[in-house]
Coordinates of C-alpha atoms in Angstrom, one line a residue:
M269 CA 14.0 4.7 200.9
A270 CA 12.4 1.3 199.8
E271 CA 9.4 0.2 201.8
R272 CA 10.6 -2.9 203.9
K273 CA 8.9 -6.5 202.4
Q274 CA 6.9 -8.4 205.2
F275 CA 9.1 -10.7 206.8
Y276 CA 8.4 -14.6 206.2
S277 CA 10.6 -17.2 208.5
I278 CA 12.5 -19.7 206.1
R279 CA 11.9 -22.1 209.5
N280 CA 8.2 -22.1 209.2
K281 CA 8.0 -22.4 205.4
I282 CA 10.6 -25.6 205.8
I283 CA 8.2 -26.9 208.6
K284 CA 5.2 -26.3 206.8
C285 CA 6.5 -28.3 203.5
A286 CA 7.7 -31.2 205.8
V287 CA 4.5 -31.4 207.4
L288 CA 2.7 -31.1 204.2
S289 CA 4.9 -33.6 202.7
F290 CA 4.7 -36.1 205.5
L291 CA 0.9 -36.1 205.4
A292 CA 1.0 -36.4 201.5
M293 CA 3.4 -39.3 202.1
I294 CA 1.0 -41.0 204.7
A295 CA -2.0 -40.6 202.4
M296 CA -0.3 -42.0 199.3
S297 CA 0.9 -45.0 201.7
Y298 CA -2.7 -45.6 202.7
L299 CA -3.8 -45.6 199.4
V300 CA -1.0 -47.7 197.6
L301 CA -1.6 -50.2 200.8
N302 CA -5.4 -50.4 200.1
S303 CA -5.1 -50.9 196.4
I304 CA -2.5 -53.3 196.5
M305 CA -3.5 -55.4 199.5
L306 CA -7.0 -55.3 199.3
D307 CA -7.2 -56.7 195.8
K308 CA -4.7 -59.5 197.0
I309 CA -7.0 -59.9 200.0
N310 CA -10.2 -60.3 198.0
F311 CA -8.2 -62.7 195.6
M312 CA -7.1 -65.1 198.6
E313 CA -10.7 -64.8 199.8
E314 CA -12.2 -66.2 197.3
E315 CA -9.8 -68.7 196.4
Y316 CA -10.3 -69.6 200.2
T317 CA -14.2 -70.0 199.7
K318 CA -13.6 -72.0 196.4
R319 CA -11.4 -74.5 198.1
S320 CA -13.8 -75.0 200.8
V321 CA -16.4 -75.5 198.1
E322 CA -14.2 -78.1 196.9
R323 CA -13.6 -79.6 199.9
T324 CA -17.3 -80.0 200.9
M325 CA -17.8 -81.9 197.4
M326 CA -15.0 -84.0 197.9
A327 CA -16.4 -84.6 201.5
L328 CA -19.6 -85.7 199.8
Q329 CA -17.9 -87.9 197.3
Q330 CA -16.1 -89.5 199.9
D331 CA -19.5 -90.5 201.8
Q332 CA -20.6 -91.8 198.5
K333 CA -17.4 -93.8 198.2
H334 CA -18.0 -95.3 201.6
L335 CA -21.4 -96.1 200.8
A336 CA -20.6 -97.8 197.7
S337 CA -17.9 -99.8 199.6
I338 CA -20.5 -101.1 202.4
L339 CA -22.7 -102.0 199.3
T340 CA -19.6 -104.0 198.0
G341 CA -19.5 -106.2 200.8
W342 CA -23.2 -107.1 200.8
A343 CA -23.5 -107.2 197.2
L344 CA -20.5 -109.5 196.7
W345 CA -21.4 -111.9 199.6
D346 CA -22.5 -115.7 198.9
D347 CA -25.4 -115.3 201.1
T348 CA -26.9 -112.5 198.6
Y349 CA -26.0 -114.2 195.6
V350 CA -28.0 -117.4 196.7
Y351 CA -31.1 -115.5 198.2
M352 CA -31.0 -113.7 194.9
E353 CA -31.9 -117.1 193.2
N354 CA -34.0 -118.9 195.8
R355 CA -35.7 -115.7 197.3
D356 CA -35.5 -117.3 200.8
P357 CA -37.4 -115.4 203.2
A358 CA -35.1 -116.0 206.1
Y359 CA -32.5 -113.8 204.5
V360 CA -34.7 -110.6 204.2
E361 CA -35.7 -111.6 207.7
K362 CA -32.0 -111.8 209.2
N363 CA -30.1 -109.1 207.2
V364 CA -32.8 -106.3 205.5
T365 CA -34.0 -105.0 208.8
V366 CA -34.1 -101.7 211.1
F367 CA -31.0 -102.8 213.1
T368 CA -28.8 -103.8 209.9
L369 CA -29.6 -100.1 208.5
G370 CA -29.2 -98.5 211.8
N371 CA -25.5 -100.4 212.2
L372 CA -24.7 -99.2 208.8
D373 CA -26.0 -95.8 209.2
I374 CA -27.9 -95.7 206.1
D375 CA -31.5 -94.9 205.4
L376 CA -32.6 -97.3 202.3
M377 CA -31.6 -100.8 201.4
A378 CA -33.1 -102.9 198.3
F379 CA -32.3 -105.8 196.0
A380 CA -33.6 -105.9 192.3
D381 CA -33.7 -108.6 189.8
T382 CA -32.1 -108.0 186.2
D383 CA -35.7 -107.2 184.9
Q384 CA -35.5 -104.1 187.2
N385 CA -38.1 -105.7 189.5
F386 CA -37.6 -104.8 193.3
I387 CA -37.5 -108.2 195.1
C388 CA -36.7 -106.7 198.7
G389 CA -35.9 -103.8 200.4
G390 CA -37.0 -100.8 203.0
E391 CA -36.6 -97.8 204.4
R392 CA -35.7 -97.0 207.9
I393 CA -37.4 -94.2 210.1
E394 CA -36.2 -92.6 212.9
G395 CA -38.3 -93.7 216.1
K396 CA -40.0 -96.7 214.0
L397 CA -38.7 -100.3 214.8
E398 CA -40.0 -102.0 211.7
M399 CA -39.0 -101.1 208.2
Q400 CA -41.0 -99.1 206.2
P401 CA -41.9 -99.5 202.3
L402 CA -39.6 -98.2 200.0
P403 CA -40.9 -94.6 198.4
A404 CA -42.7 -95.3 195.6
N405 CA -40.9 -92.5 193.8
F406 CA -37.2 -94.2 194.7
L407 CA -38.2 -97.2 192.6
Q408 CA -39.3 -94.9 189.6
V409 CA -36.0 -93.1 189.9
M410 CA -34.2 -96.3 190.0
Q411 CA -35.9 -97.6 187.0
K412 CA -35.6 -94.4 184.7
G413 CA -32.1 -95.2 183.9
T414 CA -29.5 -98.2 182.7
A415 CA -28.6 -98.4 186.4
L416 CA -30.8 -101.8 186.8
K417 CA -29.9 -103.0 183.5
N418 CA -26.2 -103.1 183.2
T419 CA -24.8 -106.9 183.3
N420 CA -21.3 -106.0 183.4
P421 CA -19.8 -107.5 186.8
L422 CA -17.5 -104.4 187.2
F423 CA -20.4 -102.1 187.1
R424 CA -20.5 -99.8 190.1
M425 CA -22.4 -96.5 190.4
Q426 CA -22.8 -94.0 193.1
G427 CA -24.1 -90.4 193.4
I428 CA -27.2 -88.6 194.2
I429 CA -30.8 -88.7 193.4
M430 CA -34.0 -86.8 194.3
V431 CA -36.7 -89.3 196.5
D432 CA -40.0 -87.3 197.2
Q433 CA -38.2 -84.0 197.0
R434 CA -35.4 -85.2 199.4
P435 CA -31.8 -85.7 198.3
V436 CA -30.1 -89.2 198.7
E437 CA -26.9 -90.6 198.5
I438 CA -27.2 -93.6 196.5
A439 CA -25.1 -96.7 195.6
V440 CA -25.7 -99.2 193.3
S441 CA -23.8 -102.7 192.8
P442 CA -24.6 -106.2 190.9
V443 CA -24.8 -108.9 192.8
L444 CA -22.0 -111.8 192.6
P445 CA -20.6 -114.3 194.5
T446 CA -17.9 -113.5 196.8
N447 CA -14.8 -114.0 194.8
G448 CA -16.4 -111.4 192.1
K449 CA -17.0 -113.7 189.3
G450 CA -19.9 -115.2 187.9
I451 CA -23.4 -114.2 186.3
V452 CA -25.2 -111.2 187.3
R453 CA -28.2 -112.1 189.0
G454 CA -29.4 -108.9 190.1
Y455 CA -28.7 -105.5 192.1
G456 CA -28.0 -104.3 195.5
L457 CA -29.0 -100.7 196.4
M458 CA -28.0 -98.6 199.3
G459 CA -28.9 -95.0 200.5
A460 CA -28.6 -92.6 202.7
Y461 CA -30.9 -89.2 203.0
L462 CA -28.5 -86.1 202.8
E463 CA -30.2 -84.0 205.4
D464 CA -29.5 -82.3 208.4
R465 CA -27.9 -84.9 210.4
R466 CA -25.4 -85.5 207.6
I467 CA -25.1 -81.9 206.7
Q468 CA -24.4 -81.2 210.5
A469 CA -21.6 -83.7 210.5
L470 CA -19.8 -82.6 207.4
E471 CA -20.1 -78.8 209.0
R472 CA -18.1 -80.0 212.1
E473 CA -15.8 -81.9 209.9
L474 CA -14.7 -78.9 207.7
D475 CA -15.7 -76.0 210.2
I476 CA -17.7 -74.2 207.6
K477 CA -21.7 -73.5 207.5
I478 CA -23.3 -75.8 204.5
Q479 CA -26.6 -75.5 202.8
L480 CA -28.2 -78.1 200.0
K481 CA -31.0 -76.6 198.3
N482 CA -33.6 -78.3 195.8
L483 CA -33.5 -76.3 192.3
D484 CA -37.0 -77.2 191.9
N485 CA -38.0 -75.1 195.0
L486 CA -35.6 -72.1 194.4
P487 CA -37.0 -68.6 193.2
E488 CA -36.3 -68.6 189.7
A489 CA -33.5 -65.8 190.0
E490 CA -31.6 -68.0 192.2
R491 CA -32.4 -71.3 190.3
A492 CA -30.9 -69.5 187.3
M493 CA -27.6 -68.6 189.0
F494 CA -27.1 -72.2 189.9
L495 CA -28.0 -73.6 186.3
S496 CA -26.1 -71.1 184.5
M497 CA -22.5 -72.5 186.0
Q498 CA -20.4 -74.0 183.5
P499 CA -17.6 -76.9 183.6
A500 CA -15.2 -74.2 183.1
N501 CA -16.3 -72.2 186.4
P502 CA -18.3 -74.3 188.4
V503 CA -18.1 -72.3 191.6
V504 CA -19.4 -69.1 192.0
V505 CA -18.3 -66.8 195.1
K506 CA -20.0 -63.6 196.6
I507 CA -19.7 -61.3 199.3
S508 CA -23.0 -62.4 201.6
T509 CA -21.9 -60.0 204.6
E510 CA -19.3 -58.2 206.1
D511 CA -18.3 -61.1 207.7
E512 CA -18.9 -63.8 205.1
M513 CA -18.4 -64.8 202.1
T514 CA -20.5 -67.4 200.1
G515 CA -19.5 -70.0 197.4
Y516 CA -22.1 -71.7 195.3
T517 CA -22.1 -74.6 193.1
V518 CA -24.5 -77.2 191.8
L519 CA -24.8 -81.0 192.3
Q520 CA -25.9 -83.3 189.7
D521 CA -27.4 -86.6 189.8
I522 CA -26.5 -90.1 188.7
Y523 CA -28.1 -89.1 185.3
G524 CA -26.3 -86.2 185.0
E525 CA -29.1 -83.6 185.7
P526 CA -28.9 -80.7 188.1
V527 CA -30.8 -81.4 190.9
L528 CA -29.5 -79.8 194.0
G529 CA -27.6 -76.2 195.1
L530 CA -24.6 -76.0 197.4
T531 CA -24.0 -72.9 199.2
V532 CA -20.7 -72.7 201.5
Q533 CA -20.6 -70.0 203.9
V534 CA -17.0 -69.0 205.0
P535 CA -15.9 -66.4 207.7
R536 CA -14.0 -63.6 206.2
T537 CA -10.9 -64.0 208.5
I538 CA -8.5 -63.3 205.8
H539 CA -10.1 -59.7 205.4
V540 CA -10.0 -59.1 208.9
I541 CA -6.4 -60.1 209.0
G542 CA -6.0 -57.8 206.0
H543 CA -7.1 -55.0 207.3
N544 CA -5.5 -55.0 210.8
A545 CA -2.3 -55.6 208.9
I546 CA -2.7 -52.5 206.9
R547 CA -3.4 -50.4 210.0
A548 CA -0.6 -51.9 211.9
T549 CA 1.1 -51.0 208.8
M550 CA 0.3 -47.6 208.5
V551 CA 0.9 -46.9 212.5
I552 CA 4.2 -48.2 212.0
L553 CA 4.9 -45.9 209.0
M554 CA 3.5 -43.2 210.3
G555 CA 5.7 -43.7 213.2
L556 CA 8.9 -43.9 211.5
C557 CA 8.0 -41.1 209.1
F558 CA 7.5 -39.0 212.0
V559 CA 10.8 -40.1 213.6
F560 CA 12.7 -39.3 210.4
L561 CA 10.7 -36.2 209.9
L562 CA 11.7 -34.8 213.2
A563 CA 15.5 -36.1 212.9
I564 CA 15.9 -34.3 209.4
L565 CA 14.1 -30.8 210.8
S566 CA 16.5 -31.2 214.1
F567 CA 19.5 -31.8 211.8
F568 CA 18.4 -28.9 209.6
D569 CA 17.7 -26.7 212.0
G570 CA 21.0 -27.0 213.9
R571 CA 23.4 -27.3 211.1
V572 CA 21.7 -24.6 208.7
L573 CA 18.9 -22.3 209.7
L574 CA 20.6 -21.7 213.2
R575 CA 23.9 -20.5 211.7
L576 CA 21.8 -18.8 208.9
E577 CA 20.0 -17.1 211.5
K578 CA 23.3 -15.9 213.1
I579 CA 24.7 -14.8 209.8
S580 CA 21.6 -12.6 209.0
A581 CA 21.6 -11.1 212.4
A582 CA 25.5 -10.2 211.8
V583 CA 24.5 -8.7 208.4
R584 CA 21.8 -6.8 209.7
D585 CA 23.8 -5.1 212.4
I586 CA 26.7 -4.2 210.0
A587 CA 24.5 -2.7 207.7
H588 CA 21.9 -0.9 210.1
G589 CA 25.0 0.6 212.0
R590 CA 27.2 1.2 209.0
K591 CA 29.8 -1.0 211.0
F592 CA 32.0 -1.6 207.8
D593 CA 35.1 -2.2 209.8
K594 CA 33.2 -5.4 211.4
R595 CA 33.3 -8.8 209.8
L596 CA 31.1 -11.9 210.0
P597 CA 32.6 -14.5 212.7
V598 CA 34.9 -17.6 211.4
Q599 CA 32.8 -20.7 210.7
K600 CA 33.7 -23.9 212.3
V601 CA 32.7 -26.0 209.6
M602 CA 33.4 -25.8 205.6
D603 CA 30.2 -25.5 203.8
E604 CA 28.1 -23.2 201.9
L605 CA 27.3 -21.0 204.6
T606 CA 30.9 -20.8 205.2
I607 CA 31.6 -19.6 201.5
V608 CA 28.7 -17.0 201.8
S609 CA 30.2 -15.8 205.3
E610 CA 33.7 -15.3 203.6
D611 CA 32.1 -13.9 200.6
I612 CA 30.2 -11.1 202.4
N613 CA 33.5 -10.5 204.4
F614 CA 35.4 -10.0 200.8
M615 CA 32.3 -7.7 200.2
L616 CA 33.0 -5.9 203.1
D617 CA 36.7 -5.6 202.2
A618 CA 35.8 -4.0 198.8
L619 CA 33.6 -1.5 200.5
E620 CA 36.6 -0.5 202.4
D621 CA 38.6 -0.3 199.6
A622 CA 38.2 2.0 196.6
Q623 CA 35.5 1.2 193.9
A624 CA 38.4 0.2 191.6
K625 CA 38.7 -2.8 193.6
V626 CA 35.0 -3.9 193.6
R627 CA 35.5 -5.1 189.8
E628 CA 38.7 -7.0 191.0
N629 CA 36.9 -8.1 193.8
E630 CA 33.8 -9.6 191.2
G631 CA 36.6 -11.3 189.4
K632 CA 37.7 -13.3 192.4
L633 CA 34.1 -14.1 193.1
R634 CA 33.3 -15.4 190.0
I635 CA 36.5 -17.7 190.1
I636 CA 35.5 -18.9 193.4
N637 CA 32.0 -19.7 192.2
E638 CA 33.2 -21.6 188.7
N639 CA 35.8 -23.8 191.2
L640 CA 32.7 -24.4 193.7
Q641 CA 30.6 -25.5 190.8
N642 CA 33.6 -27.6 189.2
E643 CA 34.1 -29.1 192.7
I644 CA 30.5 -30.1 193.0
S645 CA 30.0 -31.4 189.7
E646 CA 33.4 -33.7 190.1
R647 CA 31.8 -34.6 193.5
R648 CA 28.8 -35.7 191.8
K649 CA 30.4 -37.4 189.0
A650 CA 32.4 -39.5 191.5
Q651 CA 29.6 -40.3 193.5
D652 CA 27.5 -41.5 190.2
D653 CA 30.7 -43.3 189.2
I654 CA 30.5 -45.1 192.6
R655 CA 26.8 -46.1 192.4
Y656 CA 27.4 -47.0 189.1
M657 CA 30.2 -49.7 189.9
A658 CA 28.5 -50.8 192.9
Y659 CA 25.6 -52.4 190.7
H660 CA 27.7 -53.2 187.4
D661 CA 30.3 -55.7 186.5
Y662 CA 33.4 -53.6 185.9
L663 CA 34.6 -56.7 183.3
T664 CA 31.4 -56.6 181.1
G665 CA 29.3 -53.7 182.1
L666 CA 26.3 -55.9 183.1
P667 CA 24.5 -55.9 186.2
N668 CA 25.9 -57.8 188.8
R669 CA 24.9 -59.7 191.5
A670 CA 24.5 -56.8 193.9
S671 CA 21.9 -55.4 191.6
C672 CA 20.3 -59.0 190.5
K673 CA 17.5 -59.0 193.7
K674 CA 16.4 -55.6 192.8
L675 CA 15.9 -56.4 188.9
L676 CA 14.4 -59.8 189.6
G677 CA 12.0 -58.0 192.0
K678 CA 10.9 -55.4 189.2
A679 CA 10.6 -58.2 186.7
M680 CA 8.3 -60.1 189.0
S681 CA 6.1 -57.3 189.8
A682 CA 5.7 -56.4 186.4
A683 CA 4.8 -60.1 185.6
V684 CA 1.9 -60.0 188.5
E685 CA 1.0 -56.5 186.9
N686 CA 0.8 -57.6 183.5
K687 CA -0.1 -61.1 183.9
N688 CA 2.9 -62.3 182.3
I689 CA 5.4 -65.3 183.4
L690 CA 8.7 -64.5 183.8
A691 CA 11.4 -67.3 183.3
V692 CA 14.9 -67.0 185.6
L693 CA 17.7 -69.0 183.5
F694 CA 20.9 -69.6 185.3
L695 CA 23.7 -70.0 182.8
D696 CA 27.0 -71.8 183.5
I697 CA 30.0 -71.6 181.2
D698 CA 31.2 -75.1 180.5
G699 CA 34.8 -75.5 180.1
F700 CA 35.7 -71.9 181.3
K701 CA 37.8 -73.0 184.2
K702 CA 40.4 -74.7 181.9
I703 CA 41.0 -72.2 179.5
N704 CA 41.3 -69.8 182.4
D705 CA 43.7 -72.1 184.1
T706 CA 45.7 -72.6 180.9
M707 CA 45.8 -69.5 178.8
G708 CA 45.2 -67.0 181.8
H709 CA 43.1 -64.6 183.3
A710 CA 43.5 -62.2 180.4
A711 CA 42.1 -64.7 178.0
G712 CA 39.4 -65.7 180.3
D713 CA 38.1 -62.1 180.8
A714 CA 38.3 -61.3 177.2
L715 CA 36.3 -64.5 176.9
L716 CA 33.8 -63.3 179.4
Q717 CA 33.3 -59.9 177.8
D718 CA 32.6 -61.6 174.3
I719 CA 30.0 -63.8 176.1
S720 CA 28.3 -61.1 177.6
S721 CA 28.1 -59.3 173.9
R722 CA 26.8 -62.6 172.4
L723 CA 24.1 -63.1 175.0
T724 CA 23.1 -59.7 174.7
H725 CA 22.8 -59.5 171.3
T726 CA 20.8 -62.8 171.3
L727 CA 18.2 -61.5 173.7
R728 CA 15.4 -58.8 173.4
K729 CA 15.9 -55.6 175.0
S730 CA 13.1 -56.3 177.3
D731 CA 15.3 -59.1 178.6
T732 CA 18.1 -58.6 181.0
V733 CA 21.8 -60.5 181.6
I734 CA 23.3 -60.1 184.7
R735 CA 26.7 -61.5 185.5
Y736 CA 26.1 -63.4 188.7
G737 CA 29.8 -64.3 189.5
G738 CA 32.9 -65.9 187.9
D739 CA 31.5 -67.6 185.0
E740 CA 27.8 -67.6 186.0
F741 CA 25.4 -65.4 184.2
I742 CA 21.4 -64.8 184.8
V743 CA 19.0 -64.0 182.2
L744 CA 15.5 -62.8 183.0
L745 CA 13.0 -63.4 180.3
E746 CA 10.2 -60.8 180.6
N747 CA 7.0 -60.2 178.9
L748 CA 6.3 -63.8 178.3
K749 CA 2.7 -65.1 177.7
R750 CA 3.1 -69.0 177.3
K751 CA 5.6 -71.3 179.0
E752 CA 6.1 -73.3 175.8
D753 CA 8.2 -70.0 174.4
I754 CA 11.0 -70.8 177.1
P755 CA 12.6 -73.7 175.5
A756 CA 13.1 -71.7 172.1
V757 CA 14.9 -68.7 173.9
A758 CA 17.0 -71.2 175.8
G759 CA 18.2 -72.9 172.7
K760 CA 19.0 -69.6 171.1
L761 CA 21.5 -69.2 174.0
I762 CA 23.0 -72.5 173.6
A763 CA 23.3 -71.9 169.7
C764 CA 25.0 -68.5 170.3
F765 CA 28.3 -70.7 171.9
A766 CA 28.4 -72.8 168.7
D767 CA 30.6 -70.4 166.9
P768 CA 34.4 -70.2 168.4
F769 CA 35.2 -67.4 170.3
V770 CA 38.7 -65.8 168.8
W771 CA 41.6 -64.2 171.1
E772 CA 44.9 -63.2 169.9
S773 CA 44.4 -65.6 166.7
T774 CA 43.8 -68.5 168.8
M775 CA 39.8 -70.0 168.6
L776 CA 38.3 -70.9 171.9
F777 CA 35.4 -73.5 172.3
V778 CA 33.1 -73.1 175.1
T779 CA 29.2 -74.2 175.8
T780 CA 26.9 -73.5 178.2
S781 CA 24.6 -75.2 180.8
I782 CA 21.1 -73.5 181.7
G783 CA 19.2 -74.1 184.3
I784 CA 15.3 -72.8 184.4
S785 CA 12.8 -71.6 186.8
V786 CA 9.4 -70.2 186.1
Y787 CA 7.6 -67.6 188.2
P788 CA 4.8 -67.5 189.5
D789 CA 4.5 -71.2 189.1
L790 CA 7.5 -72.2 191.1
S791 CA 7.3 -69.5 193.9
E792 CA 7.0 -66.1 194.8
D793 CA 10.4 -65.7 196.6
G794 CA 13.1 -64.4 194.3
D795 CA 15.8 -66.3 196.1
V796 CA 13.9 -69.7 195.7
L797 CA 13.6 -69.1 191.8
I798 CA 17.5 -68.3 191.6
K799 CA 18.3 -71.0 193.6
S800 CA 15.9 -73.7 192.0
A801 CA 17.6 -72.5 188.6
D802 CA 20.9 -73.1 190.0
L803 CA 19.9 -76.6 191.0
A804 CA 18.4 -77.3 187.4
M805 CA 21.7 -76.0 185.8
Y806 CA 23.7 -78.5 187.8
K807 CA 21.1 -81.3 186.5
A808 CA 21.7 -79.8 183.0
K809 CA 25.6 -79.9 183.8
T810 CA 25.6 -83.6 185.2
G811 CA 23.6 -84.8 182.0
G812 CA 25.9 -84.0 179.8
K813 CA 26.5 -80.0 179.3
N814 CA 25.5 -77.7 176.6
Q815 CA 21.7 -78.2 177.4
Y816 CA 19.1 -76.8 179.6
A817 CA 17.0 -78.1 182.1
F818 CA 13.8 -77.0 183.9
F819 CA 13.4 -77.0 188.0
A820 CA 9.6 -78.1 187.4
A821 CA 8.0 -80.1 184.6
E822 CA 8.0 -77.4 182.2
A823 CA 10.5 -79.3 179.8
D824 CA 10.4 -80.1 176.2
Q825 CA 12.1 -82.7 174.3
N826 CA 15.4 -81.2 174.4
G827 CA 15.4 -80.2 178.0
K828 CA 15.9 -82.2 181.2
K829 CA 13.7 -82.0 184.1
V830 CA 14.8 -81.7 187.7

């Protein structure tokens, strides 16, 4: 008697395989979530930091515009205009004072003639009640450029200068009468030190940390980083700590020279939220997978393994006891295990009969197996046909509305991965309803089939044509590098309707109106892209039909903008 092999439980094998598959799926999901979401989180953080730097620069520019607005009120004032001619000290004693500068929240005020000579002015210093002389360096900085030489009445200047290594927001305006007309008699200047008090005000306003660094006082490596920034990439973003991102840019003075390095520190809130979202997603996914795994194992155990064990026990009892007159119990459910039970009973019947009937029973078993395979094949084919019909149009064979969202989602993902542009074209057949109503549905169906064929042959293999419903089609243009290529394709689609369609020797003439939306410029929501293309199509139709229109501003001379 042959040696009995060691027994391995199928249940244990299935449980081990299921657990390993569960762990592998969780690990793969975690890796996919991290690889996809972390890149997007880092991109969003970088963009947010860049916007924070831009907001800071806009706030500084707004401060400078406000300073220029204050100065304009003084420079375009008849009293100032008269003073620039008669140099009356009473004007200075009354107007150029510490209290005036304090009320205006500025630190420097001066007037100069057209020869770049300073007539009057001074500096306000905290804690002192008298005006202090203007810094000597301030006079040198203002005299080296053309700010005090321009006699154009419309001339204005504002920006940043460095005075004794201290940044100053400065505004310059010609002195004119109140009506703004006349000969320029000189220039008014106002300045405010861009230091702690103003920086802290900006921090409170923008809710970020801001630093201004004099480039002349920086280490060589950091100074080189600021000076290397180009106009095409004026902001550099780096991860400074686990909790903060830092944006860097350089500020120029009124003469276009780089003088200050601006750093903006932003908390990594998006990073924290993103990691929490990944962890929450993983917990939910693990819970769902675990429940699903238990359900599958429970179903498989109850409907397969337990019945298999009973069948196996009955077979062992018959084989070991040589009880060939016994039969396996009848199964309540008709499935593969039932067939196995019946086959075993047939085999037992054959053992009770003569050896001659064994061959006969073998033939019957072959027929049963063939019928079973044919039935399985027919069921699979029927399932495949049902699945195909669910996602394809019965008339044209094109993908239908049910598969549109899935195809659009894949196209959007491919566009993001390959850094391409995706165009969604919504086509409506002009004049189709009239043909369908007057010539019958048979003519309409034949026309839709011919239109589908023309559209498919006009486009590339990488493009997708979808019958969205009735006489509406959607075209997905993928692998586009430039928006400028879209009008050419739309033109080809319109041109393919130029030749008449023929049905039973009758020529049918129709045109198409096309609406276009572009991803990712318009939206990252597929439904919004389709709806926008639909709206653009109606715009093209109301604008005269047989044309295309963009939802956004990417139209050429032949297109219409919505």
